[in-house]
PDB file of C-alpha atoms in Angstrom:
ATOM      1  CA  MET A  29      79.991  58.911 148.380  1.00 88.00           C
ATOM      2  CA  GLY A  30      77.643  61.706 148.001  1.00 94.00           C
ATOM      3  CA  HIS A  31      73.784  61.738 148.860  1.00 96.00           C
ATOM      4  CA  TYR A  32      71.176  64.191 147.478  1.00 97.00           C
ATOM      5  CA  ILE A  33      68.377  64.288 150.180  1.00 97.00           C
ATOM      6  CA  GLU A  34      65.054  65.739 149.624  1.00 97.00           C
ATOM      7  CA  VAL A  35      64.426  68.181 152.606  1.00 96.00           C
ATOM      8  CA  GLU A  36      61.162  69.533 151.360  1.00 93.00           C
ATOM      9  CA  SER A  37      59.271  69.194 148.111  1.00 93.00           C
ATOM     10  CA  GLY A  38      61.756  70.276 145.229  1.00 94.00           C
ATOM     11  CA  VAL A  39      64.500  71.065 147.510  1.00 97.00           C
ATOM     12  CA  ASN A  40      67.551  68.680 147.677  1.00 98.00           C
ATOM     13  CA  VAL A  41      70.427  69.051 150.171  1.00 98.00           C
ATOM     14  CA  TYR A  42      73.776  67.264 149.324  1.00 98.00           C
ATOM     15  CA  ALA A  43      75.798  65.383 152.076  1.00 98.00           C
ATOM     16  CA  GLU A  44      79.289  64.118 151.377  1.00 98.00           C
ATOM     17  CA  ASP A  45      79.873  60.802 153.278  1.00 98.00           C
ATOM     18  CA  ILE A  46      83.273  59.256 153.601  1.00 98.00           C
ATOM     19  CA  GLY A  47      84.922  56.810 155.706  1.00 97.00           C
ATOM     20  CA  ILE A  48      83.394  54.254 158.181  1.00 95.00           C
ATOM     21  CA  GLY A  49      82.994  54.371 162.021  1.00 97.00           C
ATOM     22  CA  GLN A  50      81.362  56.949 164.356  1.00 97.00           C
ATOM     23  CA  PRO A  51      79.764  59.657 162.228  1.00 98.00           C
ATOM     24  CA  VAL A  52      80.938  63.199 162.549  1.00 98.00           C
ATOM     25  CA  VAL A  53      78.319  65.629 161.149  1.00 98.00           C
ATOM     26  CA  PHE A  54      79.851  68.882 159.787  1.00 98.00           C
ATOM     27  CA  ILE A  55      77.832  72.026 159.336  1.00 98.00           C
ATOM     28  CA  HIS A  56      79.747  74.594 157.476  1.00 98.00           C
ATOM     29  CA  GLY A  57      79.898  78.530 157.975  1.00 98.00           C
ATOM     30  CA  TRP A  58      78.830  81.324 155.839  1.00 98.00           C
ATOM     31  CA  PRO A  59      78.978  81.416 152.801  1.00 98.00           C
ATOM     32  CA  LEU A  60      80.914  78.091 152.282  1.00 98.00           C
ATOM     33  CA  ASN A  61      80.176  74.449 151.866  1.00 98.00           C
ATOM     34  CA  HIS A  62      81.547  71.081 153.034  1.00 98.00           C
ATOM     35  CA  LYS A  63      84.773  71.512 150.990  1.00 98.00           C
ATOM     36  CA  ALA A  64      85.913  73.833 153.622  1.00 98.00           C
ATOM     37  CA  PHE A  65      86.700  70.846 155.648  1.00 98.00           C
ATOM     38  CA  GLU A  66      88.594  68.854 153.072  1.00 97.00           C
ATOM     39  CA  SER A  67      91.660  68.733 155.203  1.00 97.00           C
ATOM     40  CA  GLN A  68      89.776  67.060 157.975  1.00 98.00           C
ATOM     41  CA  ILE A  69      88.377  64.315 155.927  1.00 97.00           C
ATOM     42  CA  GLY A  70      91.421  62.215 155.550  1.00 96.00           C
ATOM     43  CA  GLU A  71      92.257  62.529 159.249  1.00 97.00           C
ATOM     44  CA  LEU A  72      88.891  61.352 160.334  1.00 98.00           C
ATOM     45  CA  ALA A  73      88.748  58.317 157.982  1.00 97.00           C
ATOM     46  CA  ALA A  74      92.245  57.365 159.012  1.00 97.00           C
ATOM     47  CA  ASN A  75      91.156  57.434 162.737  1.00 97.00           C
ATOM     48  CA  GLY A  76      88.162  55.492 162.297  1.00 97.00           C
ATOM     49  CA  PHE A  77      85.505  58.132 162.007  1.00 98.00           C
ATOM     50  CA  ARG A  78      82.929  58.678 159.064  1.00 98.00           C
ATOM     51  CA  PHE A  79      82.889  62.432 157.698  1.00 98.00           C
ATOM     52  CA  ILE A  80      79.309  63.587 156.873  1.00 98.00           C
ATOM     53  CA  GLY A  81      79.627  67.002 155.326  1.00 98.00           C
ATOM     54  CA  ILE A  82      76.386  68.771 154.700  1.00 98.00           C
ATOM     55  CA  ASP A  83      76.084  71.530 152.148  1.00 98.00           C
ATOM     56  CA  LEU A  84      73.252  73.642 153.736  1.00 98.00           C
ATOM     57  CA  ARG A  85      70.547  74.671 151.382  1.00 98.00           C
ATOM     58  CA  GLY A  86      71.694  77.667 149.170  1.00 98.00           C
ATOM     59  CA  TYR A  87      75.244  76.444 149.164  1.00 98.00           C
ATOM     60  CA  GLY A  88      77.640  74.108 147.546  1.00 98.00           C
ATOM     61  CA  LYS A  89      75.843  71.380 145.501  1.00 98.00           C
ATOM     62  CA  SER A  90      72.532  71.782 147.544  1.00 98.00           C
ATOM     63  CA  GLY A  91      69.419  73.400 145.994  1.00 98.00           C
ATOM     64  CA  LYS A  92      69.163  77.078 146.177  1.00 98.00           C
ATOM     65  CA  PRO A  93      65.362  77.925 146.934  1.00 97.00           C
ATOM     66  CA  TRP A  94      64.424  81.509 147.671  1.00 97.00           C
ATOM     67  CA  SER A  95      63.559  80.898 151.297  1.00 96.00           C
ATOM     68  CA  GLY A  96      64.582  78.683 154.153  1.00 97.00           C
ATOM     69  CA  TYR A  97      67.642  80.577 155.556  1.00 98.00           C
ATOM     70  CA  ASP A  98      66.737  80.867 159.200  1.00 98.00           C
ATOM     71  CA  TYR A  99      68.318  78.692 161.710  1.00 98.00           C
ATOM     72  CA  ASP A 100      65.069  76.709 162.354  1.00 98.00           C
ATOM     73  CA  THR A 101      64.786  75.510 158.648  1.00 98.00           C
ATOM     74  CA  ALA A 102      68.534  74.850 158.532  1.00 98.00           C
ATOM     75  CA  ALA A 103      68.347  72.611 161.704  1.00 98.00           C
ATOM     76  CA  SER A 104      65.282  70.910 160.043  1.00 98.00           C
ATOM     77  CA  ASP A 105      67.421  70.294 156.929  1.00 98.00           C
ATOM     78  CA  VAL A 106      70.225  68.683 159.029  1.00 98.00           C
ATOM     79  CA  LYS A 107      67.559  66.504 160.685  1.00 98.00           C
ATOM     80  CA  ALA A 108      66.376  65.290 157.402  1.00 98.00           C
ATOM     81  CA  VAL A 109      70.023  64.316 156.536  1.00 98.00           C
ATOM     82  CA  VAL A 110      70.480  62.394 159.898  1.00 98.00           C
ATOM     83  CA  ASP A 111      67.214  60.565 159.501  1.00 98.00           C
ATOM     84  CA  TYR A 112      67.920  59.671 155.838  1.00 97.00           C
ATOM     85  CA  LEU A 113      71.302  58.251 156.654  1.00 98.00           C
ATOM     86  CA  GLU A 114      70.109  56.696 159.854  1.00 97.00           C
ATOM     87  CA  LEU A 115      72.967  58.037 161.916  1.00 98.00           C
ATOM     88  CA  GLU A 116      73.365  57.067 165.544  1.00 97.00           C
ATOM     89  CA  ASP A 117      75.713  57.949 168.240  1.00 97.00           C
ATOM     90  CA  PHE A 118      77.080  60.739 166.116  1.00 98.00           C
ATOM     91  CA  VAL A 119      79.018  64.007 166.817  1.00 98.00           C
ATOM     92  CA  LEU A 120      77.442  67.359 165.710  1.00 98.00           C
ATOM     93  CA  ALA A 121      80.024  69.658 164.513  1.00 98.00           C
ATOM     94  CA  GLY A 122      79.172  73.237 163.685  1.00 98.00           C
ATOM     95  CA  PHE A 123      81.694  75.936 162.104  1.00 98.00           C
ATOM     96  CA  SER A 124      80.688  79.708 162.387  1.00 98.00           C
ATOM     97  CA  MET A 125      77.136  79.955 161.171  1.00 98.00           C
ATOM     98  CA  GLY A 126      77.020  76.106 161.483  1.00 98.00           C
ATOM     99  CA  GLY A 127      77.505  76.526 165.379  1.00 98.00           C
ATOM    100  CA  PRO A 128      74.357  78.306 166.082  1.00 98.00           C
ATOM    101  CA  ILE A 129      72.553  75.903 163.580  1.00 98.00           C
ATOM    102  CA  ALA A 130      73.909  73.018 165.673  1.00 98.00           C
ATOM    103  CA  ILE A 131      72.704  74.616 168.956  1.00 98.00           C
ATOM    104  CA  ARG A 132      69.252  75.073 167.443  1.00 98.00           C
ATOM    105  CA  TYR A 133      69.209  71.442 166.192  1.00 98.00           C
ATOM    106  CA  LEU A 134      69.713  70.453 170.001  1.00 98.00           C
ATOM    107  CA  THR A 135      67.002  72.965 170.962  1.00 97.00           C
ATOM    108  CA  LYS A 136      64.616  71.642 168.454  1.00 98.00           C
ATOM    109  CA  TYR A 137      65.253  67.918 168.545  1.00 98.00           C
ATOM    110  CA  GLY A 138      67.047  67.163 171.778  1.00 97.00           C
ATOM    111  CA  GLU A 139      70.200  65.341 172.367  1.00 97.00           C
ATOM    112  CA  GLU A 140      68.994  61.503 171.685  1.00 95.00           C
ATOM    113  CA  GLY A 141      71.433  59.768 169.365  1.00 97.00           C
ATOM    114  CA  ILE A 142      74.196  62.656 169.717  1.00 98.00           C
ATOM    115  CA  ASP A 143      77.347  61.749 171.490  1.00 97.00           C
ATOM    116  CA  LYS A 144      79.190  65.032 171.500  1.00 98.00           C
ATOM    117  CA  LEU A 145      79.114  68.558 170.262  1.00 98.00           C
ATOM    118  CA  LEU A 146      81.901  70.360 168.744  1.00 98.00           C
ATOM    119  CA  LEU A 147      81.702  74.081 168.219  1.00 98.00           C
ATOM    120  CA  MET A 148      84.385  75.881 165.936  1.00 98.00           C
ATOM    121  CA  GLY A 149      84.710  79.542 165.648  1.00 98.00           C
ATOM    122  CA  ALA A 150      80.777  79.663 166.253  1.00 98.00           C
ATOM    123  CA  ALA A 151      78.707  82.529 165.510  1.00 98.00           C
ATOM    124  CA  ALA A 152      76.909  82.187 168.664  1.00 98.00           C
ATOM    125  CA  PRO A 153      75.156  82.848 171.206  1.00 98.00           C
ATOM    126  CA  SER A 154      74.539  85.942 168.915  1.00 98.00           C
ATOM    127  CA  PHE A 155      76.568  87.141 166.029  1.00 98.00           C
ATOM    128  CA  THR A 156      75.707  90.734 166.703  1.00 98.00           C
ATOM    129  CA  GLN A 157      75.187  92.999 169.560  1.00 97.00           C
ATOM    130  CA  ARG A 158      72.022  93.663 171.261  1.00 96.00           C
ATOM    131  CA  GLU A 159      70.631  94.760 174.561  1.00 95.00           C
ATOM    132  CA  GLY A 160      72.682  92.997 177.297  1.00 95.00           C
ATOM    133  CA  PHE A 161      75.286  91.798 174.703  1.00 97.00           C
ATOM    134  CA  ALA A 162      78.233  93.871 173.627  1.00 96.00           C
ATOM    135  CA  LEU A 163      80.170  91.461 171.630  1.00 97.00           C
ATOM    136  CA  ASN A 164      81.097  91.092 168.064  1.00 96.00           C
ATOM    137  CA  MET A 165      79.451  93.134 165.092  1.00 96.00           C
ATOM    138  CA  LYS A 166      76.817  95.661 165.363  1.00 97.00           C
ATOM    139  CA  PRO A 167      73.805  94.947 163.252  1.00 97.00           C
ATOM    140  CA  LYS A 168      74.524  98.011 161.053  1.00 97.00           C
ATOM    141  CA  GLU A 169      77.886  96.212 160.174  1.00 97.00           C
ATOM    142  CA  VAL A 170      76.108  93.179 158.856  1.00 97.00           C
ATOM    143  CA  ASP A 171      73.907  95.521 156.904  1.00 98.00           C
ATOM    144  CA  GLN A 172      77.118  96.867 155.291  1.00 97.00           C
ATOM    145  CA  ILE A 173      78.148  93.343 154.455  1.00 97.00           C
ATOM    146  CA  ILE A 174      74.832  92.791 152.661  1.00 98.00           C
ATOM    147  CA  ALA A 175      75.248  95.837 150.558  1.00 98.00           C
ATOM    148  CA  GLN A 176      78.793  94.848 149.567  1.00 97.00           C
ATOM    149  CA  VAL A 177      77.496  91.292 148.660  1.00 97.00           C
ATOM    150  CA  LYS A 178      74.896  92.890 146.498  1.00 98.00           C
ATOM    151  CA  ALA A 179      77.275  95.414 144.891  1.00 98.00           C
ATOM    152  CA  ASP A 180      80.077  93.050 143.908  1.00 98.00           C
ATOM    153  CA  ARG A 181      79.980  89.556 145.397  1.00 97.00           C
ATOM    154  CA  PRO A 182      83.188  88.291 144.073  1.00 97.00           C
ATOM    155  CA  ALA A 183      85.024  91.429 145.479  1.00 97.00           C
ATOM    156  CA  PHE A 184      83.415  90.903 148.629  1.00 97.00           C
ATOM    157  CA  LEU A 185      84.474  87.217 148.905  1.00 97.00           C
ATOM    158  CA  ALA A 186      88.205  88.216 148.162  1.00 95.00           C
ATOM    159  CA  ASP A 187      88.265  90.641 151.017  1.00 95.00           C
ATOM    160  CA  PHE A 188      86.429  88.084 153.196  1.00 95.00           C
ATOM    161  CA  ALA A 189      89.095  85.433 152.282  1.00 93.00           C
ATOM    162  CA  ASN A 190      91.836  87.942 153.571  1.00 92.00           C
ATOM    163  CA  MET A 191      89.941  88.525 156.852  1.00 94.00           C
ATOM    164  CA  PHE A 192      89.257  84.760 157.481  1.00 97.00           C
ATOM    165  CA  PHE A 193      92.947  83.639 157.993  1.00 97.00           C
ATOM    166  CA  GLU A 194      95.742  85.021 160.251  1.00 97.00           C
ATOM    167  CA  GLN A 195      98.642  83.273 158.742  1.00 97.00           C
ATOM    168  CA  LYS A 196      99.862  83.919 155.209  1.00 96.00           C
ATOM    169  CA  LYS A 197      98.077  81.840 152.572  1.00 96.00           C
ATOM    170  CA  SER A 198      99.111  81.209 148.952  1.00 97.00           C
ATOM    171  CA  PRO A 199      97.269  83.103 146.262  1.00 96.00           C
ATOM    172  CA  GLN A 200      95.990  79.900 145.052  1.00 97.00           C
ATOM    173  CA  PHE A 201      94.700  78.842 148.351  1.00 97.00           C
ATOM    174  CA  LEU A 202      92.865  82.100 148.533  1.00 96.00           C
ATOM    175  CA  ARG A 203      91.384  81.727 145.017  1.00 96.00           C
ATOM    176  CA  TRP A 204      90.152  78.310 146.120  1.00 97.00           C
ATOM    177  CA  PHE A 205      88.688  79.695 149.266  1.00 97.00           C
ATOM    178  CA  GLU A 206      86.915  82.425 147.202  1.00 97.00           C
ATOM    179  CA  SER A 207      85.533  79.766 144.998  1.00 97.00           C
ATOM    180  CA  LEU A 208      83.470  78.108 147.717  1.00 98.00           C
ATOM    181  CA  GLY A 209      81.732  81.290 148.446  1.00 98.00           C
ATOM    182  CA  LEU A 210      81.023  81.798 144.901  1.00 98.00           C
ATOM    183  CA  GLU A 211      79.317  78.262 144.401  1.00 98.00           C
ATOM    184  CA  ALA A 212      76.596  79.669 146.943  1.00 98.00           C
ATOM    185  CA  GLY A 213      73.469  81.543 145.600  1.00 98.00           C
ATOM    186  CA  ALA A 214      73.628  85.318 145.802  1.00 98.00           C
ATOM    187  CA  HIS A 215      70.334  85.409 147.461  1.00 98.00           C
ATOM    188  CA  SER A 216      71.262  82.558 149.793  1.00 98.00           C
ATOM    189  CA  THR A 217      74.274  84.468 150.896  1.00 98.00           C
ATOM    190  CA  VAL A 218      72.006  87.672 151.627  1.00 98.00           C
ATOM    191  CA  ASN A 219      69.320  85.790 153.417  1.00 98.00           C
ATOM    192  CA  SER A 220      71.558  83.755 155.566  1.00 98.00           C
ATOM    193  CA  ALA A 221      73.291  87.185 156.517  1.00 98.00           C
ATOM    194  CA  ILE A 222      70.031  88.448 157.773  1.00 98.00           C
ATOM    195  CA  SER A 223      69.687  85.376 160.039  1.00 98.00           C
ATOM    196  CA  LEU A 224      73.296  86.047 161.286  1.00 98.00           C
ATOM    197  CA  ARG A 225      72.263  89.629 162.113  1.00 97.00           C
ATOM    198  CA  ASP A 226      68.896  88.768 163.795  1.00 98.00           C
ATOM    199  CA  GLU A 227      69.007  85.531 165.520  1.00 97.00           C
ATOM    200  CA  ASP A 228      69.927  85.182 169.159  1.00 97.00           C
ATOM    201  CA  LEU A 229      70.430  81.934 170.960  1.00 98.00           C
ATOM    202  CA  ARG A 230      71.514  83.061 174.336  1.00 97.00           C
ATOM    203  CA  ASP A 231      68.631  81.294 176.124  1.00 97.00           C
ATOM    204  CA  GLU A 232      69.503  77.943 174.335  1.00 97.00           C
ATOM    205  CA  LEU A 233      72.811  77.037 175.956  1.00 97.00           C
ATOM    206  CA  ALA A 234      72.013  75.996 179.497  1.00 95.00           C
ATOM    207  CA  GLY A 235      69.988  73.088 178.172  1.00 95.00           C
ATOM    208  CA  ILE A 236      73.004  71.506 176.604  1.00 97.00           C
ATOM    209  CA  SER A 237      74.200  68.505 178.375  1.00 97.00           C
ATOM    210  CA  LEU A 238      76.421  66.939 175.845  1.00 97.00           C
ATOM    211  CA  PRO A 239      80.269  66.956 176.148  1.00 97.00           C
ATOM    212  CA  THR A 240      81.181  69.987 174.172  1.00 98.00           C
ATOM    213  CA  ALA A 241      84.392  71.357 172.838  1.00 98.00           C
ATOM    214  CA  ILE A 242      84.738  74.970 171.646  1.00 98.00           C
ATOM    215  CA  PHE A 243      87.460  75.611 169.365  1.00 98.00           C
ATOM    216  CA  HIS A 244      88.245  79.350 168.692  1.00 98.00           C
ATOM    217  CA  GLY A 245      90.987  81.476 167.086  1.00 98.00           C
ATOM    218  CA  LYS A 246      92.317  84.312 169.414  1.00 98.00           C
ATOM    219  CA  LYS A 247      92.841  86.507 166.441  1.00 98.00           C
ATOM    220  CA  ASP A 248      89.432  85.863 164.755  1.00 98.00           C
ATOM    221  CA  GLN A 249      88.143  88.986 162.984  1.00 97.00           C
ATOM    222  CA  ILE A 250      84.814  87.658 162.058  1.00 97.00           C
ATOM    223  CA  CYS A 251      83.605  85.852 165.337  1.00 98.00           C
ATOM    224  CA  ALA A 252      85.359  87.484 168.354  1.00 98.00           C
ATOM    225  CA  TYR A 253      86.978  85.298 170.859  1.00 98.00           C
ATOM    226  CA  GLY A 254      84.581  86.657 173.551  1.00 98.00           C
ATOM    227  CA  LEU A 255      81.987  84.649 171.909  1.00 98.00           C
ATOM    228  CA  ALA A 256      83.774  81.527 172.674  1.00 98.00           C
ATOM    229  CA  GLU A 257      84.101  82.475 176.247  1.00 98.00           C
ATOM    230  CA  GLU A 258      80.258  83.335 176.362  1.00 97.00           C
ATOM    231  CA  LEU A 259      79.625  79.824 175.085  1.00 98.00           C
ATOM    232  CA  LYS A 260      82.032  78.272 177.771  1.00 98.00           C
ATOM    233  CA  LYS A 261      80.146  80.195 180.553  1.00 97.00           C
ATOM    234  CA  GLY A 262      76.764  79.063 179.129  1.00 97.00           C
ATOM    235  CA  ILE A 263      77.272  75.436 178.286  1.00 97.00           C
ATOM    236  CA  PRO A 264      77.627  73.402 181.408  1.00 94.00           C
ATOM    237  CA  ASN A 265      79.761  70.612 180.267  1.00 93.00           C
ATOM    238  CA  SER A 266      82.275  72.419 177.914  1.00 97.00           C
ATOM    239  CA  VAL A 267      85.940  72.921 177.327  1.00 97.00           C
ATOM    240  CA  LEU A 268      87.409  75.977 175.375  1.00 98.00           C
ATOM    241  CA  VAL A 269      90.296  75.139 173.230  1.00 98.00           C
ATOM    242  CA  PRO A 270      92.042  78.419 172.180  1.00 98.00           C
ATOM    243  CA  PHE A 271      94.102  78.651 168.809  1.00 98.00           C
ATOM    244  CA  GLU A 272      96.689  81.276 169.768  1.00 98.00           C
ATOM    245  CA  LYS A 273      97.899  81.896 166.216  1.00 98.00           C
ATOM    246  CA  SER A 274      94.554  81.703 164.243  1.00 98.00           C
ATOM    247  CA  GLY A 275      92.030  83.837 162.905  1.00 98.00           C
ATOM    248  CA  HIS A 276      88.448  82.508 162.040  1.00 98.00           C
ATOM    249  CA  GLY A 277      89.796  79.688 159.886  1.00 98.00           C
ATOM    250  CA  MET A 278      91.578  77.617 162.312  1.00 98.00           C
ATOM    251  CA  ASN A 279      91.853  74.618 160.187  1.00 98.00           C
ATOM    252  CA  GLY A 280      93.957  76.703 157.733  1.00 97.00           C
ATOM    253  CA  ASP A 281      95.928  78.677 160.157  1.00 98.00           C
ATOM    254  CA  GLU A 282      96.982  75.792 162.421  1.00 98.00           C
ATOM    255  CA  PRO A 283      96.016  72.559 160.629  1.00 97.00           C
ATOM    256  CA  GLU A 284      98.107  70.199 162.637  1.00 98.00           C
ATOM    257  CA  LYS A 285      96.901  71.496 166.030  1.00 98.00           C
ATOM    258  CA  PHE A 286      93.337  71.675 164.607  1.00 98.00           C
ATOM    259  CA  ASN A 287      93.256  67.961 163.572  1.00 98.00           C
ATOM    260  CA  THR A 288      95.079  66.860 166.704  1.00 98.00           C
ATOM    261  CA  GLU A 289      92.627  68.558 168.916  1.00 98.00           C
ATOM    262  CA  MET A 290      89.756  67.357 166.917  1.00 98.00           C
ATOM    263  CA  ILE A 291      90.719  63.640 167.012  1.00 98.00           C
ATOM    264  CA  ARG A 292      91.529  63.965 170.761  1.00 97.00           C
ATOM    265  CA  PHE A 293      87.922  65.226 171.517  1.00 97.00           C
ATOM    266  CA  LEU A 294      86.382  62.732 169.234  1.00 97.00           C
ATOM    267  CA  LYS A 295      88.292  59.888 170.974  1.00 96.00           C
ATOM    268  CA  SER A 296      87.703  61.407 174.593  1.00 92.00           C
ATOM    269  CA  SER A 297      85.154  59.487 176.679  1.00 79.00           C
ATOM    270  CA  GLY A 298      82.732  62.551 177.544  1.00 66.00           C
ATOM    271  CA  VAL A 299      79.857  62.011 179.831  1.00 57.00           C
ATOM    272  CA  LYS A 300      76.869  63.867 179.729  1.00 59.00           C
ATOM    273  CA  THR A 301      76.072  66.413 182.840  1.00 50.00           C
ATOM    274  CA  LYS A 302      72.454  65.002 183.303  1.00 48.00           C
TER     275      LYS A 302
END
């Protein structure tokens, strides 16, 4: 079942809704959409969970307005979906750029109604290096990505697909993966990259008391493994699950391990730290 939810006047966000049971709200990464999690949908439904896959504004089937690509607005859009679907006792699951958006959701709206937090290859606490933070890309490297997107977005997405996975993927799989990025608005892709470059959530981790799992590929070329270690240090009630053979796309590189660890975490009886 699919829902189109008006998040502001004239802007609709799409959410895929499959299965029954405890909801798991997935927030995708840049510049993808909910289809990136297609290999998780069946596993979740078969294990008594309800998959809620949001296409962020600018991506997939959602509206593509000019503005609203900051994390605050993205979190607000997620809240609109949660409220519209009247979700309770749900798990918030953020992949890559969806990780910091999930964290910002907790900062803005608190933890009421949320059972657990799952961060997967998260672009947090900061995607770029800054004073006191020497991990991951330099801001000028993101500027170079933006220039590549503007010059030849299809060619950039082909290169990006090759960086995304550590294990060899079929040409057909890579074409499919590239197609997800092509469903995004070009301006959306650029504006979200600006947010990835500029947003900083280092001060937002300590307030998280939800049981949290941090999944991260040891060979991630997009969000360095060190980011996961920072998240583990910063979030009090967290566990770090390394994927030794994975790049950024863990669910493509180690699909069986990913699904097994995901279901294990979802079925675990986590307890809040406060």
